[in-house]
Each structure stands twice: as structure tokens, then as C-alpha cells.
Coordinates of N, CA and C in Angstrom, one line a residue:
M1 N 0.8 -1.2 0.0 CA 0.0 0.0 0.0 C 0.9 1.2 0.0
V2 N 0.6 2.2 -0.9 CA 1.3 3.4 -0.9 C 0.6 4.5 -0.1
S3 N 1.2 4.9 1.0 CA 0.7 5.9 1.9 C 0.7 7.3 1.3
E4 N 0.0 8.2 2.0 CA 0.1 9.6 1.5 C 1.5 10.1 1.6
E5 N 2.3 9.7 2.6 CA 3.6 10.2 2.8 C 4.6 9.7 1.7
Q6 N 4.2 8.6 1.0 CA 4.9 8.0 -0.1 C 4.6 8.6 -1.5
K7 N 3.6 9.5 -1.5 CA 3.2 10.1 -2.7 C 3.6 11.6 -2.7
R8 N 3.9 12.0 -4.0 CA 4.3 13.5 -4.1 C 3.4 14.0 -5.3
V9 N 2.6 15.0 -5.0 CA 1.7 15.7 -5.9 C 2.3 17.0 -6.3
L10 N 2.6 17.1 -7.6 CA 3.3 18.3 -8.1 C 2.3 19.3 -8.6
D11 N 2.5 20.6 -8.2 CA 1.7 21.7 -8.7 C 2.4 22.4 -9.8
P12 N 1.8 22.5 -11.0 CA 2.5 23.1 -12.2 C 3.0 24.6 -11.9
E13 N 2.4 25.3 -11.0 CA 2.9 26.7 -10.7 C 4.0 26.7 -9.6
Q14 N 3.7 26.0 -8.5 CA 4.7 26.0 -7.4 C 5.9 25.1 -7.7
D15 N 5.7 24.1 -8.5 CA 6.8 23.1 -8.7 C 7.2 23.1 -10.2
A16 N 7.2 24.2 -10.8 CA 7.6 24.3 -12.2 C 9.0 23.8 -12.5
A17 N 9.9 24.2 -11.5 CA 11.3 23.8 -11.8 C 11.5 22.3 -11.5
A18 N 10.8 21.7 -10.6 CA 10.9 20.3 -10.4 C 10.3 19.5 -11.5
L19 N 9.2 20.0 -12.1 CA 8.6 19.4 -13.3 C 9.6 19.4 -14.5
K20 N 10.3 20.6 -14.6 CA 11.2 20.7 -15.7 C 12.4 19.8 -15.5
A21 N 12.8 19.5 -14.2 CA 13.8 18.6 -14.0 C 13.5 17.2 -14.5
L22 N 12.3 16.8 -14.5 CA 11.8 15.5 -14.8 C 11.6 15.4 -16.4
T23 N 11.9 16.5 -17.1 CA 11.7 16.3 -18.6 C 12.8 15.6 -19.2
H24 N 14.0 15.4 -18.5 CA 15.1 14.7 -19.0 C 14.9 13.2 -19.0
P25 N 14.9 12.5 -20.1 CA 14.6 11.1 -20.1 C 15.4 10.2 -19.2
L26 N 16.7 10.5 -19.0 CA 17.6 9.7 -18.2 C 17.2 9.9 -16.7
R27 N 16.8 11.1 -16.3 CA 16.4 11.3 -15.0 C 15.1 10.5 -14.7
I28 N 14.2 10.5 -15.6 CA 13.0 9.7 -15.4 C 13.3 8.2 -15.2
R29 N 14.3 7.8 -16.1 CA 14.7 6.4 -16.0 C 15.4 6.1 -14.7
L30 N 16.3 7.0 -14.2 CA 17.0 6.7 -13.0 C 16.1 6.7 -11.8
L31 N 15.1 7.6 -11.8 CA 14.1 7.6 -10.7 C 13.3 6.3 -10.7
G32 N 12.9 5.9 -11.9 CA 12.1 4.6 -12.0 C 12.9 3.4 -11.5
M33 N 14.2 3.4 -11.8 CA 15.1 2.2 -11.3 C 15.2 2.2 -9.8
L34 N 15.4 3.4 -9.2 CA 15.5 3.5 -7.8 C 14.2 3.1 -7.1
R35 N 13.1 3.4 -7.7 CA 11.8 3.0 -7.1 C 11.5 1.5 -7.3
Q36 N 11.9 1.0 -8.4 CA 11.7 -0.4 -8.7 C 12.6 -1.4 -8.0
D37 N 13.9 -1.0 -8.0 CA 14.9 -1.9 -7.5 C 15.6 -1.5 -6.2
G38 N 15.3 -0.4 -5.7 CA 15.8 0.0 -4.4 C 17.1 0.9 -4.6
P39 N 17.7 1.2 -3.4 CA 18.9 2.1 -3.5 C 20.1 1.6 -4.3
A40 N 20.8 2.5 -4.9 CA 21.9 2.1 -5.8 C 22.9 3.3 -5.9
T41 N 24.1 3.0 -6.3 CA 25.1 4.1 -6.5 C 25.0 4.6 -7.9
A42 N 25.7 5.7 -8.2 CA 25.8 6.2 -9.5 C 26.4 5.3 -10.5
S43 N 27.5 4.6 -10.0 CA 28.2 3.6 -10.8 C 27.4 2.4 -11.1
E44 N 26.6 1.9 -10.2 CA 25.7 0.8 -10.4 C 24.7 1.1 -11.5
L45 N 24.1 2.4 -11.3 CA 23.1 2.8 -12.3 C 23.7 3.0 -13.7
A46 N 25.0 3.5 -13.7 CA 25.7 3.7 -15.0 C 25.8 2.3 -15.7
V47 N 26.1 1.3 -15.0 CA 26.3 0.0 -15.7 C 24.9 -0.5 -16.3
R48 N 23.8 -0.2 -15.5 CA 22.5 -0.7 -15.9 C 21.9 0.1 -17.0
T49 N 22.3 1.4 -17.1 CA 21.8 2.3 -18.2 C 22.7 2.4 -19.4
G50 N 24.0 2.0 -19.3 CA 24.9 2.2 -20.4 C 25.5 3.6 -20.4
E51 N 25.3 4.4 -19.4 CA 25.8 5.8 -19.3 C 27.1 5.8 -18.5
S52 N 27.8 6.9 -18.6 CA 29.0 7.0 -17.7 C 28.5 7.3 -16.3
S53 N 29.4 7.0 -15.3 CA 29.1 7.3 -13.9 C 29.0 8.8 -13.7
A54 N 29.8 9.6 -14.4 CA 29.7 11.1 -14.3 C 28.4 11.5 -14.7
S55 N 27.8 11.0 -15.8 CA 26.5 11.4 -16.2 C 25.4 11.1 -15.2
T56 N 25.4 9.7 -14.7 CA 24.4 9.4 -13.8 C 24.5 10.1 -12.4
S57 N 25.8 10.4 -12.0 CA 26.0 11.2 -10.8 C 25.4 12.6 -10.9
Y58 N 25.6 13.2 -12.1 CA 25.1 14.6 -12.3 C 23.6 14.6 -12.2
H59 N 23.0 13.7 -12.9 CA 21.5 13.7 -13.0 C 20.9 13.3 -11.7
L60 N 21.6 12.4 -10.9 CA 21.1 12.1 -9.6 C 21.1 13.3 -8.6
R61 N 22.2 14.1 -8.8 CA 22.3 15.4 -8.0 C 21.2 16.3 -8.4
V62 N 20.8 16.4 -9.6 CA 19.7 17.2 -10.0 C 18.4 16.7 -9.5
L63 N 18.2 15.4 -9.5 CA 17.0 14.9 -8.9 C 17.0 15.1 -7.3
A64 N 18.1 15.1 -6.7 CA 18.2 15.3 -5.3 C 17.9 16.8 -5.0
K65 N 18.3 17.7 -5.9 CA 18.0 19.1 -5.7 C 16.6 19.4 -5.6
Y66 N 15.8 18.7 -6.3 CA 14.3 18.9 -6.3 C 13.6 17.8 -5.5
A67 N 14.3 17.1 -4.6 CA 13.7 16.2 -3.6 C 13.0 15.0 -4.2
F68 N 13.5 14.5 -5.4 CA 13.0 13.3 -5.9 C 13.8 12.1 -5.4
V69 N 15.0 12.3 -5.1 CA 15.9 11.3 -4.5 C 16.7 11.9 -3.4
A70 N 17.2 11.0 -2.5 CA 18.0 11.4 -1.3 C 19.1 10.4 -1.1
E71 N 20.1 10.7 -0.3 CA 21.1 9.8 0.0 C 20.6 8.6 0.9
A72 N 20.9 7.4 0.6 CA 20.6 6.3 1.3 C 21.7 5.9 2.3
E73 N 21.4 4.9 3.1 CA 22.4 4.4 4.0 C 23.6 3.8 3.2
H74 N 24.7 4.2 3.5 CA 25.9 3.7 2.8 C 26.4 2.4 3.3
R75 N 26.9 1.6 2.4 CA 27.5 0.3 2.7 C 28.9 0.5 3.2
D76 N 29.6 1.5 2.7 CA 30.9 1.9 3.1 C 31.1 3.3 2.8
G77 N 32.2 3.9 3.0 CA 32.4 5.3 2.8 C 32.9 5.8 1.5
R78 N 32.9 4.8 0.5 CA 33.5 5.1 -0.7 C 32.6 5.9 -1.7
E79 N 31.3 5.5 -1.8 CA 30.5 6.1 -2.8 C 29.0 6.3 -2.2
R80 N 28.4 7.4 -2.6 CA 27.0 7.6 -2.2 C 26.1 6.6 -2.8
R81 N 25.1 6.2 -2.0 CA 24.0 5.4 -2.5 C 22.8 6.3 -2.5
W82 N 21.9 6.2 -3.5 CA 20.8 7.0 -3.6 C 19.4 6.2 -3.5
Q83 N 18.4 6.8 -3.0 CA 17.1 6.1 -2.9 C 16.0 7.1 -3.4
A84 N 14.9 6.6 -3.9 CA 13.8 7.5 -4.2 C 13.1 7.9 -2.9
V85 N 12.7 9.2 -2.9 CA 12.0 9.8 -1.8 C 10.6 9.3 -1.7
H86 N 9.9 9.2 -2.9 CA 8.5 8.9 -3.0 C 8.3 7.7 -3.9
F87 N 7.3 6.9 -3.7 CA 7.0 5.8 -4.6 C 6.2 6.2 -5.8
V88 N 5.5 7.3 -5.6 CA 4.6 7.8 -6.7 C 4.7 9.3 -6.8
T89 N 4.8 9.8 -8.1 CA 4.7 11.2 -8.4 C 3.5 11.4 -9.3
S90 N 2.6 12.4 -8.9 CA 1.4 12.6 -9.6 C 1.1 14.1 -9.8
W91 N 0.2 14.5 -10.6 CA -0.2 15.8 -10.9 C -1.6 15.8 -11.5
S92 N -2.2 17.0 -11.5 CA -3.5 17.1 -12.2 C -3.3 17.4 -13.6
N93 N -3.8 16.6 -14.5 CA -3.7 16.9 -16.0 C -4.4 18.2 -16.4
K94 N -5.5 18.4 -15.7 CA -6.2 19.7 -16.0 C -5.4 20.9 -15.7
A95 N -4.7 20.8 -14.5 CA -4.0 22.0 -14.0 C -2.7 22.2 -14.8
M96 N -2.2 21.1 -15.4 CA -0.9 21.1 -16.1 C -1.1 22.0 -17.4
G97 N -0.4 23.1 -17.5 CA -0.6 23.9 -18.7 C 0.0 23.4 -19.9
S98 N 1.1 22.7 -19.8 CA 1.9 22.1 -20.9 C 1.4 20.7 -21.2
R99 N 0.7 20.6 -22.3 CA 0.3 19.2 -22.7 C 1.5 18.4 -23.2
A100 N 2.5 19.2 -23.7 CA 3.7 18.5 -24.1 C 4.4 17.8 -23.0
W101 N 4.3 18.4 -21.8 CA 5.0 17.6 -20.6 C 4.2 16.4 -20.3
V102 N 2.9 16.5 -20.3 CA 2.0 15.3 -20.0 C 2.3 14.2 -21.0
S103 N 2.5 14.6 -22.3 CA 2.8 13.6 -23.3 C 4.1 13.0 -23.1
L104 N 5.1 13.8 -22.7 CA 6.5 13.3 -22.5 C 6.4 12.3 -21.3
S105 N 5.7 12.6 -20.2 CA 5.6 11.6 -19.1 C 5.0 10.3 -19.5
R106 N 4.0 10.4 -20.4 CA 3.3 9.2 -20.8 C 4.2 8.4 -21.8
R107 N 4.9 9.0 -22.6 CA 5.9 8.3 -23.4 C 6.9 7.6 -22.6
A108 N 7.3 8.2 -21.5 CA 8.2 7.5 -20.6 C 7.6 6.3 -19.9
Q109 N 6.4 6.4 -19.6 CA 5.7 5.2 -19.1 C 5.6 4.1 -20.1
I110 N 5.4 4.4 -21.3 CA 5.4 3.4 -22.4 C 6.8 2.7 -22.5
E111 N 7.8 3.5 -22.4 CA 9.2 2.9 -22.4 C 9.4 2.1 -21.2
H112 N 8.8 2.4 -20.1 CA 9.0 1.6 -18.9 C 8.2 0.3 -19.1
L113 N 7.1 0.3 -19.7 CA 6.3 -0.9 -20.0 C 7.1 -1.8 -20.9
E114 N 7.8 -1.3 -22.0 CA 8.6 -2.1 -22.8 C 9.8 -2.7 -22.1
A115 N 10.4 -1.9 -21.3 CA 11.6 -2.5 -20.5 C 11.1 -3.5 -19.5
S116 N 9.9 -3.3 -18.9 CA 9.4 -4.3 -17.9 C 9.0 -5.5 -18.5
L117 N 8.4 -5.5 -19.8 CA 8.1 -6.7 -20.5 C 9.2 -7.5 -20.8
A118 N 10.3 -6.9 -21.3 CA 11.5 -7.6 -21.7 C 12.1 -8.3 -20.4
R119 N 12.1 -7.5 -19.3 CA 12.6 -8.1 -18.1 C 11.8 -9.2 -17.6
H120 N 10.5 -9.1 -17.7 CA 9.6 -10.2 -17.3 C 9.8 -11.5 -18.1
E121 N 9.9 -11.3 -19.4 CA 10.2 -12.4 -20.3 C 11.5 -13.1 -19.9
A122 N 12.5 -12.3 -19.7 CA 13.8 -12.9 -19.3 C 13.8 -13.6 -18.0
D123 N 13.0 -13.0 -17.0 CA 12.9 -13.7 -15.7 C 12.2 -15.0 -15.8
I124 N 11.2 -15.1 -16.6 CA 10.5 -16.4 -16.8 C 11.4 -17.3 -17.5
A125 N 12.0 -17.0 -18.6 CA 12.9 -17.8 -19.4 C 14.0 -18.4 -18.6
D126 N 14.6 -17.5 -17.7 CA 15.8 -17.9 -17.0 C 15.5 -18.5 -15.6
G127 N 14.2 -18.7 -15.3 CA 13.8 -19.3 -14.1 C 13.9 -18.4 -12.8
R128 N 14.0 -17.2 -13.0 CA 14.0 -16.3 -11.8 C 12.6 -16.1 -11.3
L129 N 11.6 -16.3 -12.1 CA 10.2 -16.3 -11.7 C 9.7 -17.8 -12.0
G130 N 8.8 -18.3 -11.1 CA 8.3 -19.6 -11.2 C 7.2 -19.6 -12.3
Q131 N 6.8 -20.8 -12.7 CA 5.8 -21.0 -13.7 C 4.4 -20.6 -13.2
E132 N 4.2 -20.4 -11.9 CA 2.9 -20.0 -11.4 C 2.6 -18.6 -11.8
W133 N 3.6 -17.8 -12.3 CA 3.4 -16.4 -12.8 C 3.0 -16.4 -14.3
V134 N 3.1 -17.5 -14.9 CA 2.9 -17.5 -16.4 C 1.4 -17.1 -16.7
E135 N 0.5 -17.8 -16.1 CA -0.9 -17.6 -16.3 C -1.5 -16.3 -16.0
P136 N -1.2 -15.7 -14.7 CA -1.8 -14.4 -14.4 C -1.2 -13.2 -15.1
S137 N 0.0 -13.3 -15.6 CA 0.7 -12.1 -16.2 C 0.1 -11.9 -17.5
G138 N 0.0 -10.7 -18.0 CA -0.5 -10.4 -19.3 C -0.7 -9.0 -19.6
L139 N -1.1 -8.6 -20.8 CA -1.5 -7.3 -21.3 C -2.8 -7.3 -21.9
N140 N -3.6 -6.2 -21.6 CA -5.0 -6.2 -22.2 C -5.1 -4.9 -23.0
D141 N -5.9 -4.9 -24.1 CA -6.2 -3.7 -24.8 C -7.7 -3.6 -25.0
L142 N -8.4 -3.6 -23.9 CA -9.9 -3.5 -23.8 C -10.3 -2.1 -24.3
M143 N -11.5 -1.9 -25.0 CA -11.9 -0.7 -25.5 C -13.4 -0.4 -25.1
P144 N -13.7 -0.2 -23.8 CA -15.1 0.0 -23.4 C -15.5 1.4 -23.8
R145 N -16.8 1.6 -23.9 CA -17.4 3.0 -24.2 C -17.8 3.5 -22.8
L146 N -17.2 4.6 -22.3 CA -17.5 5.2 -21.0 C -17.7 6.6 -21.1
T147 N -18.4 7.2 -20.1 CA -18.5 8.7 -20.0 C -17.3 9.1 -19.2
P148 N -17.1 10.4 -19.2 CA -16.0 11.0 -18.3 C -16.1 10.6 -16.9
E149 N -17.4 10.6 -16.4 CA -17.7 10.2 -15.0 C -17.3 8.8 -14.7
S150 N -17.7 7.9 -15.7 CA -17.4 6.5 -15.5 C -15.9 6.2 -15.5
L151 N -15.2 6.9 -16.4 CA -13.7 6.7 -16.5 C -13.1 7.1 -15.2
T152 N -13.6 8.2 -14.6 CA -13.0 8.7 -13.3 C -13.3 7.6 -12.2
E153 N -14.5 7.1 -12.2 CA -14.9 6.1 -11.2 C -14.1 4.8 -11.4
L154 N -13.8 4.5 -12.6 CA -13.0 3.3 -12.9 C -11.6 3.4 -12.2
W155 N -11.0 4.6 -12.4 CA -9.7 4.9 -11.8 C -9.8 4.8 -10.3
D156 N -10.8 5.3 -9.7 CA -11.0 5.2 -8.2 C -11.1 3.8 -7.7
V157 N -12.0 3.0 -8.4 CA -12.1 1.6 -8.1 C -10.8 0.8 -8.2
L158 N -10.1 1.0 -9.2 CA -8.8 0.4 -9.4 C -7.8 0.7 -8.3
D159 N -7.7 2.0 -8.0 CA -6.8 2.4 -6.9 C -7.2 1.7 -5.6
R160 N -8.5 1.7 -5.3 CA -8.9 1.1 -4.0 C -8.6 -0.4 -4.0
K161 N -8.9 -1.1 -5.1 CA -8.6 -2.5 -5.2 C -7.1 -2.8 -5.1
V162 N -6.3 -2.1 -5.8 CA -4.8 -2.3 -5.7 C -4.4 -2.1 -4.2
E163 N -4.9 -1.1 -3.6 CA -4.6 -0.8 -2.2 C -5.0 -2.0 -1.3
E164 N -6.2 -2.5 -1.5 CA -6.7 -3.6 -0.8 C -5.8 -4.9 -1.0
L165 N -5.5 -5.2 -2.2 CA -4.8 -6.4 -2.4 C -3.3 -6.3 -2.0
T166 N -2.7 -5.1 -2.1 CA -1.4 -4.9 -1.7 C -1.3 -5.1 -0.1
T167 N -2.3 -4.6 0.6 CA -2.3 -4.7 2.0 C -2.5 -6.2 2.4
R168 N -3.4 -6.9 1.7 CA -3.6 -8.3 2.0 C -2.3 -9.2 1.8
D169 N -1.6 -8.8 0.7 CA -0.4 -9.7 0.3 C 0.9 -9.2 1.0
A170 N 0.8 -8.2 1.8 CA 2.1 -7.6 2.3 C 3.0 -8.6 3.0
E171 N 2.5 -9.5 3.8 CA 3.3 -10.4 4.5 C 3.4 -11.8 3.9
D172 N 2.9 -12.0 2.6 CA 2.9 -13.2 1.9 C 4.2 -13.4 1.3
P173 N 5.1 -14.4 1.6 CA 6.4 -14.6 1.0 C 6.3 -14.9 -0.5
R174 N 5.2 -15.2 -1.0 CA 5.1 -15.5 -2.4 C 4.9 -14.3 -3.3
A175 N 4.6 -13.2 -2.6 CA 4.3 -11.9 -3.4 C 5.5 -11.4 -4.1
A176 N 5.3 -10.9 -5.3 CA 6.4 -10.4 -6.1 C 6.0 -8.9 -6.6
Q177 N 7.0 -8.1 -6.9 CA 6.7 -6.8 -7.4 C 6.1 -7.0 -8.8
V178 N 5.0 -6.3 -9.0 CA 4.2 -6.4 -10.3 C 4.2 -5.0 -10.9
V179 N 4.6 -4.9 -12.1 CA 4.5 -3.6 -12.8 C 3.1 -3.5 -13.5
L180 N 2.3 -2.6 -13.0 CA 0.9 -2.5 -13.4 C 0.7 -1.1 -14.0
L181 N 0.8 -1.1 -15.4 CA 0.5 0.2 -16.0 C -0.9 0.2 -16.7
T182 N -1.6 1.2 -16.4 CA -3.0 1.2 -16.9 C -3.2 2.5 -17.7
A183 N -4.1 2.5 -18.7 CA -4.3 3.6 -19.6 C -5.7 3.8 -19.8
G184 N -6.2 5.1 -19.8 CA -7.6 5.4 -20.1 C -7.6 6.6 -21.1
L185 N -7.5 6.3 -22.4 CA -7.3 7.3 -23.4 C -8.6 7.4 -24.3
P186 N -9.5 8.3 -24.0 CA -10.6 8.4 -24.9 C -10.3 8.8 -26.3
L187 N -11.0 8.3 -27.3 CA -10.7 8.6 -28.7 C -11.9 9.1 -29.4
A188 N -11.8 10.2 -30.2 CA -12.8 10.8 -30.9 C -13.3 9.9 -32.1
P189 N -14.6 9.9 -32.4 CA -15.0 9.1 -33.5 C -14.3 9.4 -34.8
R190 N -14.0 8.4 -35.6 CA -13.3 8.6 -36.9 C -14.4 9.0 -37.9
D191 N -13.9 9.9 -38.9 CA -14.7 10.1 -40.0 C -14.8 8.9 -40.9
P192 N -16.0 8.4 -41.2 CA -16.1 7.2 -42.0 C -15.3 7.2 -43.3
G193 N -15.1 8.4 -43.8 CA -14.3 8.5 -45.1 C -12.8 8.7 -44.9
A194 N -12.4 8.7 -43.6 CA -11.0 9.0 -43.4 C -10.1 7.7 -43.7
E195 N -8.9 8.0 -44.0 CA -7.9 6.8 -44.3 C -7.8 5.9 -43.1
A196 N -7.8 4.6 -43.3 CA -7.6 3.7 -42.3 C -6.4 3.9 -41.4
D197 N -6.5 3.7 -40.1 CA -5.4 3.8 -39.2 C -4.8 2.5 -39.0
S198 N -3.7 2.2 -39.6 CA -3.1 0.8 -39.4 C -2.5 0.6 -38.1
S199 N -2.3 1.6 -37.2 CA -1.7 1.5 -35.9 C -2.8 1.2 -34.9
A200 N -4.0 1.2 -35.2 CA -5.1 1.0 -34.2 C -5.2 -0.4 -33.8
P201 N -5.3 -0.7 -32.4 CA -5.4 -2.0 -31.9 C -6.6 -2.7 -32.3
A202 N -6.6 -4.0 -32.2 CA -7.7 -4.8 -32.6 C -8.9 -4.7 -31.6
G203 N -8.6 -4.2 -30.4 CA -9.7 -4.2 -29.4 C -10.0 -5.5 -28.7
T204 N -9.0 -6.3 -28.7 CA -9.2 -7.7 -28.1 C -8.6 -7.7 -26.7
D205 N -9.1 -8.7 -25.9 CA -8.6 -8.9 -24.6 C -7.4 -9.9 -24.8
A206 N -6.3 -9.4 -25.2 CA -5.1 -10.2 -25.6 C -4.2 -10.3 -24.4
E207 N -3.8 -11.5 -24.0 CA -2.9 -11.6 -22.9 C -1.6 -12.0 -23.4
D208 N -0.6 -11.5 -22.8 CA 0.8 -11.9 -23.1 C 1.4 -12.6 -21.9
A209 N 1.1 -13.9 -21.9 CA 1.6 -14.7 -20.8 C 2.9 -15.4 -21.2
S210 N 4.0 -14.7 -21.0 CA 5.3 -15.2 -21.4 C 5.7 -16.4 -20.7

């Protein structure tokens, strides 16, 4: 369960500089790694990202300046270890003046999904995850017709259910970290005479049980 203390809600006016700091793709990636895998040094993150340690160290300091990361307990005195300050960063899409920033953050989430899928498949193939995870894991592309009020309600129900299940499984040794990315993206009706969109999904409940 993510408590209120573990969430950070950004205001586009008061936190403009902090939001700008998150526009750099490597910073978003570093923050995601610290949240997903726990504390790490700049050198460890450099190996995992393919960047130089000087680069990861610089971007970690920028994240620290705006309170996204902080120094963690050191294993020794040789190098700083960093940890994420919050598990979740959120904002109001309506209050966000720059749609470009919202789009950038969503693209970063798509990249996170792609990386998580590759990691999941490798963990299954290499035996780091047991076969009991094959059936429940998957991806869906459902396309329900909803009103704005119903879509808002769906987000609320999902949040409550995730909190309920996370609390229930907190002490279960079988529990594993699950990357759960959800999207609710309304689409305007297409002009019947418009050119076909080859990128459109099939609208099926397709599971990817690697």
C-alpha cells in the first residue's frame, strides 16, 4: 500500500522547476530504477543504463536538488547510495498547462512498459520467476465505451482494489513486485471517409503470458 507520505503531488505553478527537471529522459529512467529496485550508487546505475558514472551522478544530484531522490544508508564510505524519496509522483492533468509535458511523461511510461516486458520475459525464461506467474501475467487492450464520470470512477475503483490487495499480500512470501501500467485514453469518432489507421489495436482482450 502506498501511503500519503509516499506520494508526491506536483503543482504546475509552485513546482515548475521540479517538473522541468523531470523532462530529461535519463532522470525519469534513474528515478524509476530506484523506485523499482531500491537504493543504488551512480556507478551501479551507470552499468545498468549504459551511461557514464559522471552522467548518472550529475543527474542524480539534479533529482536530489528537487527532492525526488536522497542519499541512502551507505554500505561503506567510498560512494554515495541514492534512494527514491517517494514511490509515486502525480499531478492534475487539467492543471498542467503544458500538454507537451504530459505527453512526455506518458511516453516515458510506455518505455517503462517495454523495458518491464523484456525483463519479465527474461525472468520467466531464466527461471528467476516460477511458472505460477505465467498464467496471471499479461497485457490487455480493452476498449469500453464510457462517460468521463465512469472513467473517473474506474480509476478510483482500481486504486482502491490495488490498495486492498497490496495490504492483503504484504506479509505473503510468495508476493512479487508487479508492474501495473493502466491507460484510459478516450478517442474521438473517426470520419467514415478517413484513411484507415493501421496502428489502431484490434480491441481484443489479448494476454501476453510469457
